[in-house]
CSV table of C-alpha atoms in Angstrom, one decimal:
chain,number,residue,atom,x,y,z
A,1,UNK,CA,-10.1,16.5,-4.4
A,2,UNK,CA,-10.6,12.8,-3.6
A,3,UNK,CA,-11.5,10.8,-6.7
A,4,UNK,CA,-13.9,8.7,-5.0
A,5,UNK,CA,-17.4,7.2,-5.7
A,6,UNK,CA,-19.5,6.4,-2.7
A,7,UNK,CA,-22.4,4.1,-3.0
A,8,UNK,CA,-24.8,3.9,-0.1
A,9,UNK,CA,-28.4,3.0,0.7
A,10,UNK,CA,-31.2,5.5,1.3
A,11,UNK,CA,-30.5,7.2,4.5
A,12,UNK,CA,-26.9,6.0,4.6
A,13,UNK,CA,-25.4,9.5,4.1
A,14,UNK,CA,-27.1,11.1,7.1
A,15,UNK,CA,-27.0,14.8,6.9
A,16,UNK,CA,-24.5,15.0,3.9
A,17,UNK,CA,-25.8,17.1,1.2
A,18,UNK,CA,-25.0,16.8,-2.6
A,19,UNK,CA,-23.4,20.3,-2.6
A,20,UNK,CA,-21.0,21.9,-0.3
A,21,UNK,CA,-18.8,25.0,0.1
A,22,UNK,CA,-16.5,24.0,-2.9
A,23,UNK,CA,-19.4,22.7,-5.1
A,24,UNK,CA,-22.4,25.0,-4.5
A,25,UNK,CA,-23.9,25.4,-7.9
A,26,UNK,CA,-27.4,24.9,-6.7
A,27,UNK,CA,-28.9,26.6,-3.7
A,28,UNK,CA,-30.2,24.5,-1.0
A,29,UNK,CA,-33.7,23.2,-2.0
A,30,UNK,CA,-33.4,24.2,-5.6
A,31,UNK,CA,-33.9,21.6,-8.2
A,32,UNK,CA,-32.7,21.5,-11.7
A,33,UNK,CA,-35.5,22.3,-14.3
A,34,UNK,CA,-33.5,21.7,-17.6
A,35,UNK,CA,-35.3,18.4,-18.5
A,36,UNK,CA,-38.8,19.3,-17.5
A,37,UNK,CA,-40.8,22.6,-18.0
A,38,UNK,CA,-44.2,21.5,-16.6
A,39,UNK,CA,-45.3,21.8,-13.0
A,40,UNK,CA,-43.7,19.7,-10.4
A,41,UNK,CA,-45.0,18.3,-7.1
A,42,UNK,CA,-42.2,18.3,-4.5
A,43,UNK,CA,-42.3,15.7,-1.8
A,44,UNK,CA,-39.7,16.1,0.8
A,45,UNK,CA,-38.9,13.8,3.8
A,46,UNK,CA,-37.7,15.3,7.1
A,47,UNK,CA,-34.1,16.4,6.8
A,48,UNK,CA,-31.4,14.8,9.1
A,49,UNK,CA,-30.1,17.7,11.3
A,50,UNK,CA,-26.3,18.3,11.2
A,51,UNK,CA,-24.3,17.1,14.1
A,52,UNK,CA,-22.8,19.9,16.3
A,53,UNK,CA,-19.2,19.0,14.9
A,54,UNK,CA,-20.4,19.8,11.3
A,55,UNK,CA,-22.2,23.0,12.2
A,56,UNK,CA,-19.0,24.2,13.7
A,57,UNK,CA,-17.0,23.3,10.7
A,58,UNK,CA,-19.4,25.1,8.5
A,59,UNK,CA,-19.3,28.1,10.7
A,60,UNK,CA,-15.6,28.3,10.8
A,61,UNK,CA,-15.5,27.7,14.6
A,62,UNK,CA,-13.5,25.4,16.9
A,63,UNK,CA,-15.0,22.0,16.2
A,64,UNK,CA,-17.4,20.6,18.9
A,65,UNK,CA,-16.0,17.5,20.5
A,66,UNK,CA,-17.4,14.3,19.2
A,67,UNK,CA,-18.5,11.3,21.2
A,68,UNK,CA,-20.1,7.9,20.6
A,69,UNK,CA,-23.5,9.4,21.5
A,70,UNK,CA,-23.3,12.5,18.9
A,71,UNK,CA,-22.0,10.3,16.1
A,72,UNK,CA,-25.0,8.8,14.2
A,73,UNK,CA,-23.7,8.5,10.6
A,74,UNK,CA,-20.1,8.6,9.1
A,75,UNK,CA,-21.1,12.0,7.7
A,76,UNK,CA,-21.2,13.3,11.2
A,77,UNK,CA,-17.4,13.2,11.6
A,78,UNK,CA,-16.5,13.8,7.9
A,79,UNK,CA,-14.1,16.6,7.3
A,80,UNK,CA,-13.8,16.2,3.5
A,81,UNK,CA,-15.6,18.1,0.7
A,82,UNK,CA,-16.7,15.5,-1.9
A,83,UNK,CA,-17.6,16.3,-5.5
A,84,UNK,CA,-21.3,16.0,-6.0
A,85,UNK,CA,-20.7,13.1,-8.4
A,86,UNK,CA,-19.0,11.2,-5.6
A,87,UNK,CA,-22.1,10.8,-3.6
A,88,UNK,CA,-24.6,8.2,-5.1
A,89,UNK,CA,-27.5,7.3,-3.1
A,90,UNK,CA,-29.3,4.0,-4.0
A,91,UNK,CA,-33.0,4.6,-3.2
A,92,UNK,CA,-34.2,1.1,-4.0
A,93,UNK,CA,-33.2,-0.2,-0.4
A,94,UNK,CA,-33.2,1.6,2.9
A,95,UNK,CA,-30.4,1.5,5.4
A,96,UNK,CA,-31.1,-1.1,8.2
A,97,UNK,CA,-34.5,-1.9,6.8
A,98,UNK,CA,-36.2,-5.0,8.4
A,99,UNK,CA,-38.8,-5.1,5.6
A,100,UNK,CA,-36.3,-5.3,2.7
A,101,UNK,CA,-33.0,-6.2,4.2
A,102,UNK,CA,-30.0,-5.7,2.1
A,103,UNK,CA,-28.3,-9.0,3.2
A,104,UNK,CA,-28.1,-11.7,0.4
A,105,UNK,CA,-25.6,-11.9,-2.2
A,106,UNK,CA,-28.2,-12.3,-4.9
A,107,UNK,CA,-29.9,-9.1,-3.8
A,108,UNK,CA,-26.7,-7.0,-4.5
A,109,UNK,CA,-26.3,-8.7,-7.9
A,110,UNK,CA,-29.8,-7.9,-9.0
A,111,UNK,CA,-29.6,-4.3,-7.8
A,112,UNK,CA,-26.4,-3.7,-9.8
A,113,UNK,CA,-28.0,-5.4,-12.8
A,114,UNK,CA,-31.1,-3.1,-12.6
A,115,UNK,CA,-29.2,0.0,-12.2
A,116,UNK,CA,-26.5,-0.7,-14.8
A,117,UNK,CA,-29.3,-1.5,-17.3
A,118,UNK,CA,-30.8,2.0,-16.9
A,119,UNK,CA,-27.7,4.1,-16.5
A,120,UNK,CA,-24.4,2.2,-17.3
A,121,UNK,CA,-22.8,2.9,-13.8
A,122,UNK,CA,-19.3,3.0,-14.9
A,123,UNK,CA,-19.8,5.5,-17.6
A,124,UNK,CA,-22.0,7.6,-15.2
A,125,UNK,CA,-20.1,7.4,-12.1
A,126,UNK,CA,-16.5,6.1,-12.5
A,127,UNK,CA,-15.2,7.1,-15.9
A,128,UNK,CA,-15.3,11.0,-15.3
A,129,UNK,CA,-13.0,10.7,-12.5
A,130,UNK,CA,-10.6,8.3,-14.2
A,131,UNK,CA,-10.4,10.5,-17.2
A,132,UNK,CA,-9.3,13.4,-15.0
A,133,UNK,CA,-6.6,11.3,-13.3
A,134,UNK,CA,-3.1,11.7,-14.7
A,135,UNK,CA,-1.1,8.5,-14.7
A,136,UNK,CA,-3.6,6.4,-12.6
A,137,UNK,CA,-1.8,3.8,-10.7
A,138,UNK,CA,-4.8,1.7,-9.6
A,139,UNK,CA,-8.3,1.5,-8.2
A,140,UNK,CA,-9.2,0.6,-4.6
A,141,UNK,CA,-12.6,-0.9,-3.7
A,142,UNK,CA,-13.9,-1.0,-0.2
A,143,UNK,CA,-16.9,-3.0,0.3
A,144,UNK,CA,-18.8,-5.4,2.5
A,145,UNK,CA,-18.4,-9.0,1.5
A,146,UNK,CA,-20.7,-10.9,3.8
A,147,UNK,CA,-24.0,-9.1,2.8
A,148,UNK,CA,-25.6,-7.9,-0.5
A,149,UNK,CA,-22.8,-5.4,-1.1
A,150,UNK,CA,-20.7,-8.5,-1.9
A,151,UNK,CA,-22.8,-9.2,-5.0
A,152,UNK,CA,-22.9,-5.5,-6.0
A,153,UNK,CA,-19.3,-5.3,-5.7
A,154,UNK,CA,-18.6,-8.5,-7.8
A,155,UNK,CA,-20.6,-7.3,-10.7
A,156,UNK,CA,-19.1,-3.8,-10.5
A,157,UNK,CA,-15.5,-5.3,-10.5
A,158,UNK,CA,-16.4,-7.4,-13.6
A,159,UNK,CA,-17.1,-4.3,-15.5
A,160,UNK,CA,-14.0,-2.5,-14.1
A,161,UNK,CA,-11.7,-5.5,-15.1
A,162,UNK,CA,-13.4,-5.4,-18.6
A,163,UNK,CA,-12.8,-1.7,-19.0
A,164,UNK,CA,-9.3,-1.5,-17.3
A,165,UNK,CA,-7.7,-4.9,-17.7
A,166,UNK,CA,-4.1,-3.9,-16.8
A,167,UNK,CA,-4.9,-1.6,-13.8
A,168,UNK,CA,-4.1,-2.8,-10.3
A,169,UNK,CA,-7.3,-3.3,-8.4
A,170,UNK,CA,-7.3,-3.6,-4.5
A,171,UNK,CA,-10.4,-4.9,-2.8
A,172,UNK,CA,-10.8,-4.3,0.9
A,173,UNK,CA,-13.5,-6.7,2.0
A,174,UNK,CA,-15.2,-5.7,5.2
A,175,UNK,CA,-16.7,-8.4,7.2
A,176,UNK,CA,-19.2,-8.1,10.1
A,177,UNK,CA,-19.4,-11.5,11.5
A,178,UNK,CA,-16.5,-11.7,13.6
A,179,UNK,CA,-17.9,-9.6,16.3
A,180,UNK,CA,-20.6,-12.2,17.0
A,181,UNK,CA,-23.1,-9.6,18.0
A,182,UNK,CA,-25.7,-10.7,20.7
A,183,UNK,CA,-29.0,-11.7,19.2
A,184,UNK,CA,-27.3,-12.9,15.9
A,185,UNK,CA,-28.6,-16.4,15.2
A,186,UNK,CA,-26.6,-19.2,13.8
A,187,UNK,CA,-28.7,-19.1,10.7
A,188,UNK,CA,-27.8,-15.4,10.2
A,189,UNK,CA,-24.0,-16.1,10.7
A,190,UNK,CA,-24.3,-18.9,8.1
A,191,UNK,CA,-25.8,-16.7,5.5
A,192,UNK,CA,-23.1,-14.2,6.1
A,193,UNK,CA,-20.4,-16.9,5.6
A,194,UNK,CA,-22.2,-18.1,2.6
A,195,UNK,CA,-22.3,-14.6,1.2
A,196,UNK,CA,-18.5,-14.4,1.8
A,197,UNK,CA,-17.7,-17.6,0.0
A,198,UNK,CA,-19.6,-16.4,-3.0
A,199,UNK,CA,-17.9,-13.1,-3.0
A,200,UNK,CA,-14.4,-14.3,-2.5
A,201,UNK,CA,-14.6,-16.8,-5.3
A,202,UNK,CA,-15.8,-14.2,-7.6
A,203,UNK,CA,-13.5,-11.2,-6.6
A,204,UNK,CA,-10.7,-13.6,-6.7
A,205,UNK,CA,-11.0,-13.6,-10.4
A,206,UNK,CA,-10.9,-9.9,-10.9
A,207,UNK,CA,-8.8,-8.2,-8.1
A,208,UNK,CA,-5.1,-7.9,-8.1
A,209,UNK,CA,-5.3,-8.1,-4.1
A,210,UNK,CA,-8.1,-9.2,-1.9
A,211,UNK,CA,-8.0,-8.2,1.7
A,212,UNK,CA,-10.7,-9.7,4.0
A,213,UNK,CA,-10.8,-8.1,7.3
A,214,UNK,CA,-12.8,-7.4,10.4
A,215,UNK,CA,-12.2,-6.1,13.9
A,216,UNK,CA,-10.9,-8.9,16.2
A,217,UNK,CA,-12.6,-8.0,19.3
A,218,UNK,CA,-11.7,-11.2,21.3
A,219,UNK,CA,-7.9,-10.6,20.8
A,220,UNK,CA,-7.6,-6.9,21.3
A,221,UNK,CA,-5.5,-5.6,24.3
A,222,UNK,CA,-7.5,-3.4,26.6
A,223,UNK,CA,-4.4,-2.0,27.9
A,224,UNK,CA,-3.6,-0.4,24.6
A,225,UNK,CA,-7.0,0.2,23.2
A,226,UNK,CA,-10.3,1.6,24.4
A,227,UNK,CA,-12.7,0.3,21.7
A,228,UNK,CA,-16.4,0.5,21.9
A,229,UNK,CA,-17.6,-2.6,20.1
A,230,UNK,CA,-21.0,-0.9,19.5
A,231,UNK,CA,-19.5,2.2,17.7
A,232,UNK,CA,-18.8,2.0,14.0
A,233,UNK,CA,-17.0,5.3,14.5
A,234,UNK,CA,-14.5,3.5,16.8
A,235,UNK,CA,-14.2,0.3,14.8
A,236,UNK,CA,-13.8,1.9,11.4
A,237,UNK,CA,-11.1,4.3,13.0
A,238,UNK,CA,-9.1,1.3,13.9
A,239,UNK,CA,-9.4,-0.3,10.6
A,240,UNK,CA,-8.6,3.0,8.7
A,241,UNK,CA,-5.4,3.3,10.7
A,242,UNK,CA,-4.2,0.0,9.4
A,243,UNK,CA,-5.4,0.4,5.9
A,244,UNK,CA,-4.2,4.1,5.3
A,245,UNK,CA,-0.8,3.0,6.9
A,246,UNK,CA,-0.1,0.1,4.7
A,247,UNK,CA,-0.9,1.8,1.4
A,248,UNK,CA,0.9,5.0,2.4
A,249,UNK,CA,3.9,4.1,0.0
A,250,UNK,CA,1.5,4.8,-3.0
A,251,UNK,CA,1.0,8.3,-1.9
A,252,UNK,CA,4.3,9.4,-0.8
A,253,UNK,CA,6.4,12.0,-2.6
A,254,UNK,CA,9.7,10.7,-1.3
A,255,UNK,CA,11.1,8.6,-4.2
A,256,UNK,CA,13.0,6.4,-2.0
A,257,UNK,CA,9.9,4.9,-0.1
A,258,UNK,CA,7.4,5.4,-2.8
A,259,UNK,CA,5.8,2.8,-4.8
A,260,UNK,CA,2.7,2.1,-6.9
A,261,UNK,CA,-0.3,0.0,-6.0
A,262,UNK,CA,0.9,-2.4,-8.8
A,263,UNK,CA,4.3,-2.9,-7.3
A,264,UNK,CA,2.7,-3.7,-3.9
A,265,UNK,CA,0.3,-6.3,-5.6
A,266,UNK,CA,3.2,-8.0,-7.6
A,267,UNK,CA,5.1,-8.5,-4.3
A,268,UNK,CA,2.3,-10.0,-2.6
A,269,UNK,CA,1.5,-12.2,-5.5
A,270,UNK,CA,5.1,-13.3,-6.2
A,271,UNK,CA,4.4,-17.0,-5.9
A,272,UNK,CA,1.5,-17.3,-8.2
A,273,UNK,CA,-2.2,-16.7,-7.9
A,274,UNK,CA,-2.0,-15.8,-4.2
A,275,UNK,CA,-3.9,-12.6,-4.0
A,276,UNK,CA,-5.9,-13.1,-0.9
A,277,UNK,CA,-3.9,-11.2,1.8
A,278,UNK,CA,-4.0,-10.6,5.6
A,279,UNK,CA,-3.8,-7.2,7.2
A,280,UNK,CA,-1.9,-6.7,10.4
A,281,UNK,CA,-0.8,-3.6,12.5
A,282,UNK,CA,1.2,-2.7,15.6
A,283,UNK,CA,1.4,0.8,17.1
A,284,UNK,CA,3.7,2.6,19.5
A,285,UNK,CA,2.5,5.9,20.9
A,286,UNK,CA,5.8,6.6,22.7
A,287,UNK,CA,9.3,5.6,22.0
A,288,UNK,CA,10.3,2.4,23.7
A,289,UNK,CA,12.9,2.7,26.5
A,290,UNK,CA,15.9,0.9,25.6
A,291,UNK,CA,16.4,-0.5,29.2
A,292,UNK,CA,12.8,-1.7,29.1
A,293,UNK,CA,13.2,-3.4,25.7
A,294,UNK,CA,16.5,-5.1,26.7
A,295,UNK,CA,14.7,-7.1,29.3
A,296,UNK,CA,11.5,-7.5,27.6
A,297,UNK,CA,10.2,-10.9,27.0
A,298,UNK,CA,7.7,-9.4,24.3
A,299,UNK,CA,9.1,-10.4,20.9
A,300,UNK,CA,7.0,-7.7,19.3
A,301,UNK,CA,8.5,-5.0,21.5
A,302,UNK,CA,12.0,-6.2,20.9
A,303,UNK,CA,11.2,-6.1,17.3
A,304,UNK,CA,9.9,-2.5,17.5
A,305,UNK,CA,12.9,-1.6,19.6
A,306,UNK,CA,15.3,-2.8,16.8
A,307,UNK,CA,13.2,-0.9,14.3
A,308,UNK,CA,13.6,2.2,16.2
A,309,UNK,CA,17.4,1.9,16.4
A,310,UNK,CA,17.7,1.1,12.7
A,311,UNK,CA,15.0,3.4,11.5
A,312,UNK,CA,13.9,1.0,8.8
A,313,UNK,CA,11.3,-1.8,8.8
A,314,UNK,CA,13.5,-3.7,6.1
A,315,UNK,CA,15.8,-4.6,9.1
A,316,UNK,CA,12.9,-6.1,11.0
A,317,UNK,CA,12.3,-8.4,8.2
A,318,UNK,CA,15.9,-9.2,7.6
A,319,UNK,CA,16.3,-10.4,11.2
A,320,UNK,CA,13.1,-12.4,11.1
A,321,UNK,CA,13.3,-14.5,8.1
A,322,UNK,CA,10.0,-16.1,8.8
A,323,UNK,CA,8.2,-12.8,8.4
A,324,UNK,CA,7.0,-10.1,10.8
A,325,UNK,CA,3.8,-10.8,12.9
A,326,UNK,CA,2.2,-7.7,14.3
A,327,UNK,CA,0.1,-7.4,17.3
A,328,UNK,CA,-3.4,-7.0,15.7
A,329,UNK,CA,-4.4,-9.5,13.1
A,330,UNK,CA,-7.5,-8.3,11.2
A,331,UNK,CA,-8.1,-11.6,9.5
A,332,UNK,CA,-11.7,-12.8,10.0
A,333,UNK,CA,-12.0,-16.2,11.8
A,334,UNK,CA,-14.7,-17.8,9.4
A,335,UNK,CA,-15.9,-19.9,12.4
A,336,UNK,CA,-19.7,-20.6,12.4
A,337,UNK,CA,-19.8,-20.7,16.2
A,338,UNK,CA,-18.0,-18.4,18.6
A,339,UNK,CA,-14.6,-19.7,19.6
A,340,UNK,CA,-12.2,-17.3,21.3
A,341,UNK,CA,-9.0,-17.0,19.2
A,342,UNK,CA,-5.8,-16.9,21.2
A,343,UNK,CA,-3.1,-14.4,20.5
A,344,UNK,CA,-3.2,-11.2,18.7
A,345,UNK,CA,-0.6,-11.7,16.0
A,346,UNK,CA,-0.1,-15.4,15.4
A,347,UNK,CA,2.9,-15.8,17.6
A,348,UNK,CA,4.3,-19.0,19.1
A,349,UNK,CA,4.9,-22.2,17.3
A,350,UNK,CA,1.8,-22.2,15.3
A,351,UNK,CA,2.7,-19.4,13.0
A,352,UNK,CA,2.1,-20.3,9.4
A,353,UNK,CA,4.5,-20.3,6.6
A,354,UNK,CA,4.6,-16.7,5.1
A,355,UNK,CA,5.1,-16.4,1.4
A,356,UNK,CA,5.1,-12.7,1.1
A,357,UNK,CA,4.8,-9.5,2.9
A,358,UNK,CA,4.6,-5.6,2.4
A,359,UNK,CA,5.5,-3.7,5.6
A,360,UNK,CA,5.2,0.0,6.1
A,361,UNK,CA,6.6,1.8,9.0
A,362,UNK,CA,5.7,5.3,9.9
A,363,UNK,CA,6.9,7.7,12.7
A,364,UNK,CA,9.9,5.9,13.8
A,365,UNK,CA,13.3,7.4,13.8
A,366,UNK,CA,15.4,6.9,10.7
A,367,UNK,CA,18.9,5.7,11.3
A,368,UNK,CA,22.1,5.4,8.8
A,369,UNK,CA,21.3,1.7,8.1
A,370,UNK,CA,18.1,2.6,6.2
A,371,UNK,CA,19.8,3.3,2.9
A,372,UNK,CA,22.1,0.3,3.1
A,373,UNK,CA,19.0,-1.9,3.7
A,374,UNK,CA,17.2,-0.4,0.8
A,375,UNK,CA,20.2,-1.1,-1.6
A,376,UNK,CA,20.2,-4.7,-0.6
A,377,UNK,CA,16.6,-5.3,-0.9
A,378,UNK,CA,16.4,-6.5,-4.3
A,379,UNK,CA,19.1,-9.1,-4.0
A,380,UNK,CA,17.5,-10.1,-0.5
A,381,UNK,CA,14.2,-10.6,-2.3
A,382,UNK,CA,15.5,-12.9,-4.9
A,383,UNK,CA,17.4,-14.9,-2.3
A,384,UNK,CA,14.3,-15.4,-0.2
A,385,UNK,CA,12.2,-16.4,-3.3
A,386,UNK,CA,14.8,-19.0,-4.1
A,387,UNK,CA,15.1,-20.6,-0.7
A,388,UNK,CA,11.3,-20.6,0.1
A,389,UNK,CA,11.6,-17.7,2.5
A,390,UNK,CA,9.1,-14.7,2.4
A,391,UNK,CA,9.4,-12.2,-0.4
A,392,UNK,CA,9.3,-8.8,1.4
A,393,UNK,CA,9.2,-5.3,0.5
A,394,UNK,CA,9.5,-2.6,3.3
A,395,UNK,CA,8.8,1.0,3.5
A,396,UNK,CA,9.6,3.9,6.0
A,397,UNK,CA,8.4,7.4,6.5
A,398,UNK,CA,8.8,9.9,9.4
A,399,UNK,CA,5.1,10.9,8.8
A,400,UNK,CA,3.1,9.8,11.8
A,401,UNK,CA,-0.5,8.8,11.6
A,402,UNK,CA,-2.4,12.0,12.4
A,403,UNK,CA,-5.0,11.9,15.1
A,404,UNK,CA,-7.4,14.6,13.8
A,405,UNK,CA,-10.2,16.1,15.9
A,406,UNK,CA,-12.7,13.9,14.0
A,407,UNK,CA,-10.9,10.8,15.1
A,408,UNK,CA,-12.1,8.9,18.2
A,409,UNK,CA,-9.8,8.6,21.3
A,410,UNK,CA,-9.1,4.8,21.2
A,411,UNK,CA,-5.3,4.6,21.5
A,412,UNK,CA,-3.6,4.5,24.8
A,413,UNK,CA,-0.1,5.5,25.8
A,414,UNK,CA,2.3,3.5,27.8
A,415,UNK,CA,0.6,4.6,31.1
A,416,UNK,CA,-2.8,3.6,30.0
A,417,UNK,CA,-4.0,7.1,29.4
A,418,UNK,CA,-6.0,8.0,26.1
A,419,UNK,CA,-3.9,9.7,23.5
A,420,UNK,CA,-5.3,13.3,22.8
A,421,UNK,CA,-6.5,14.4,19.5
A,422,UNK,CA,-4.2,16.5,17.5
A,423,UNK,CA,-1.1,14.4,17.9
A,424,UNK,CA,0.3,11.6,16.0
A,425,UNK,CA,0.9,7.8,16.2
A,426,UNK,CA,3.8,5.6,15.3
A,427,UNK,CA,2.3,2.6,13.2
A,428,UNK,CA,3.8,-0.6,11.5
A,429,UNK,CA,1.2,-2.0,9.2
A,430,UNK,CA,1.5,-5.0,7.0
A,431,UNK,CA,-0.1,-7.0,4.3
A,432,UNK,CA,0.9,-10.7,4.0
A,433,UNK,CA,0.1,-13.9,2.2
A,434,UNK,CA,0.7,-17.0,4.3
A,435,UNK,CA,-0.3,-20.7,4.5
A,436,UNK,CA,-3.2,-20.1,6.9
A,437,UNK,CA,-5.4,-19.0,3.9
A,438,UNK,CA,-5.5,-22.5,2.9
A,439,UNK,CA,-7.0,-23.7,6.2
A,440,UNK,CA,-9.4,-20.8,6.3
A,441,UNK,CA,-10.7,-21.4,2.9
A,442,UNK,CA,-11.1,-25.1,3.5
A,443,UNK,CA,-12.9,-24.3,6.6
A,444,UNK,CA,-15.2,-21.9,4.8
A,445,UNK,CA,-15.8,-24.5,2.2
A,446,UNK,CA,-16.7,-27.2,4.7
A,447,UNK,CA,-19.0,-24.8,6.7
A,448,UNK,CA,-21.1,-23.3,3.9
A,449,UNK,CA,-21.3,-25.8,0.8
A,450,UNK,CA,-24.0,-27.8,2.3
A,451,UNK,CA,-26.2,-24.6,2.7
A,452,UNK,CA,-25.7,-23.8,-1.0
A,453,UNK,CA,-28.4,-24.9,-3.5
A,454,UNK,CA,-27.6,-27.9,-5.4
A,455,UNK,CA,-27.0,-26.0,-8.7
A,456,UNK,CA,-24.1,-24.0,-7.2
A,457,UNK,CA,-22.8,-26.2,-4.6
A,458,UNK,CA,-20.3,-28.2,-6.8
A,459,UNK,CA,-19.0,-25.1,-8.6
A,460,UNK,CA,-18.5,-23.2,-5.3
A,461,UNK,CA,-16.9,-26.0,-3.6
A,462,UNK,CA,-14.5,-26.5,-6.4
A,463,UNK,CA,-13.6,-22.9,-6.6
A,464,UNK,CA,-12.8,-22.7,-2.9
A,465,UNK,CA,-10.7,-25.8,-3.1
A,466,UNK,CA,-8.6,-24.4,-6.1
A,467,UNK,CA,-8.1,-21.1,-4.1
A,468,UNK,CA,-6.9,-23.1,-1.0
A,469,UNK,CA,-4.4,-25.0,-3.3
A,470,UNK,CA,-2.5,-21.9,-4.3
A,471,UNK,CA,-1.6,-21.5,-0.5
A,472,UNK,CA,-0.7,-25.2,0.2
A,473,UNK,CA,2.8,-25.6,1.9
A,474,UNK,CA,5.0,-27.5,-0.6
A,475,UNK,CA,6.7,-29.6,2.1
A,476,UNK,CA,3.5,-30.0,4.2
A,477,UNK,CA,2.8,-33.6,5.3
A,478,UNK,CA,-0.4,-32.5,7.1
A,479,UNK,CA,-3.7,-34.3,6.4
A,480,UNK,CA,-6.3,-33.0,3.9
A,481,UNK,CA,-9.1,-33.9,6.3
A,482,UNK,CA,-12.2,-31.9,5.4
A,483,UNK,CA,-11.6,-31.7,1.6
A,484,UNK,CA,-14.2,-34.1,0.8
A,485,UNK,CA,-17.9,-33.6,1.5
């Protein structure tokens, strides 16, 4: 059973019901009467019909194929039975409402305050699951950070940190702005960036690791990916591949490659208060031909070839002391206006100095050098820390990323053909902290500080500047232009 609490607005759960085949204490349409003995007046909105895929699962039949046209809500492709307590609908706001849009940081703060005053959300929703967990290693929070969910998440995290002060907390901050959707005004973009600035400065205080991420449409390779930018089913599948893979060590049974979320957080935060990390990913649907890789000019392809021969991502890091830069960089640009970013993984001479990195490799062949690399890893990390090289921790498993029948066909093979569902994918995913965070935070500060009210402007600007200082390169002689407003 996934120990999960999902908050969503009215209408956000689609056709998902509170009960299911595993938790069916109430018949459909039956309402509990324990607290009220008088007559009731039932008002029902039209129910959202199940997708053909869900109907097939319920009937025990071969699942109907999914497409972008048939997927309306995330529940349309959901394969998991959630506990009734996991599903929490917030009826105060409606999904995609133009009358009461859920788009401002303060709106999320106010919503949490009103709900928590009435119910004590942690006691009602989170604590029962935590009390059932044996040896809880951490809490992961997935939230939007550039809309009202940022304010809601900040208040929630504040309570979580008060209750569970020593628990590792990973915050995955999804940002919508990097897509620069048609029709999105400059004012709307500025509002999203201001929301993000407020969220980051607050989450930074409570989280062990913060990972702002988005789908970098401008830099994706169409020869490797077939991504529909207008389908959240497609975009979230790509993000889930990277997120699920990089945190896989916390769920492995293999002791040699298993670690806790706390250990991952400590590795990323080895240099101080550097808990804002970047997410990256590369994938290889088929083994790379050795002859092709020998003559290849693609650095990333050669790295993957070496990894296949050695069978361990630690060798990649060891042979690349500046850190491993992967093909897809999910870090948001934080630009107010659309500027096409060049390059997918930060290659070339403009690579930022990397401070720490966690690398997870899955699906590649394991060679005899794997154990030797693992044994040398502790000494290697200490040496790197002393010589200002990246502090790295690497993991490998033969488990490929599964392409379930609920997963969209977005990955291509070496011939440009879509990978079929039911197979698997070789994935290398990473979390890293590097000096580029400093520039991005300074850019964010310069962009949004003038749009903030006078009462919050100085505090927000100072907090962003303090965060940026944690990622400043010690030997950098660059200008600090843009610090002063």
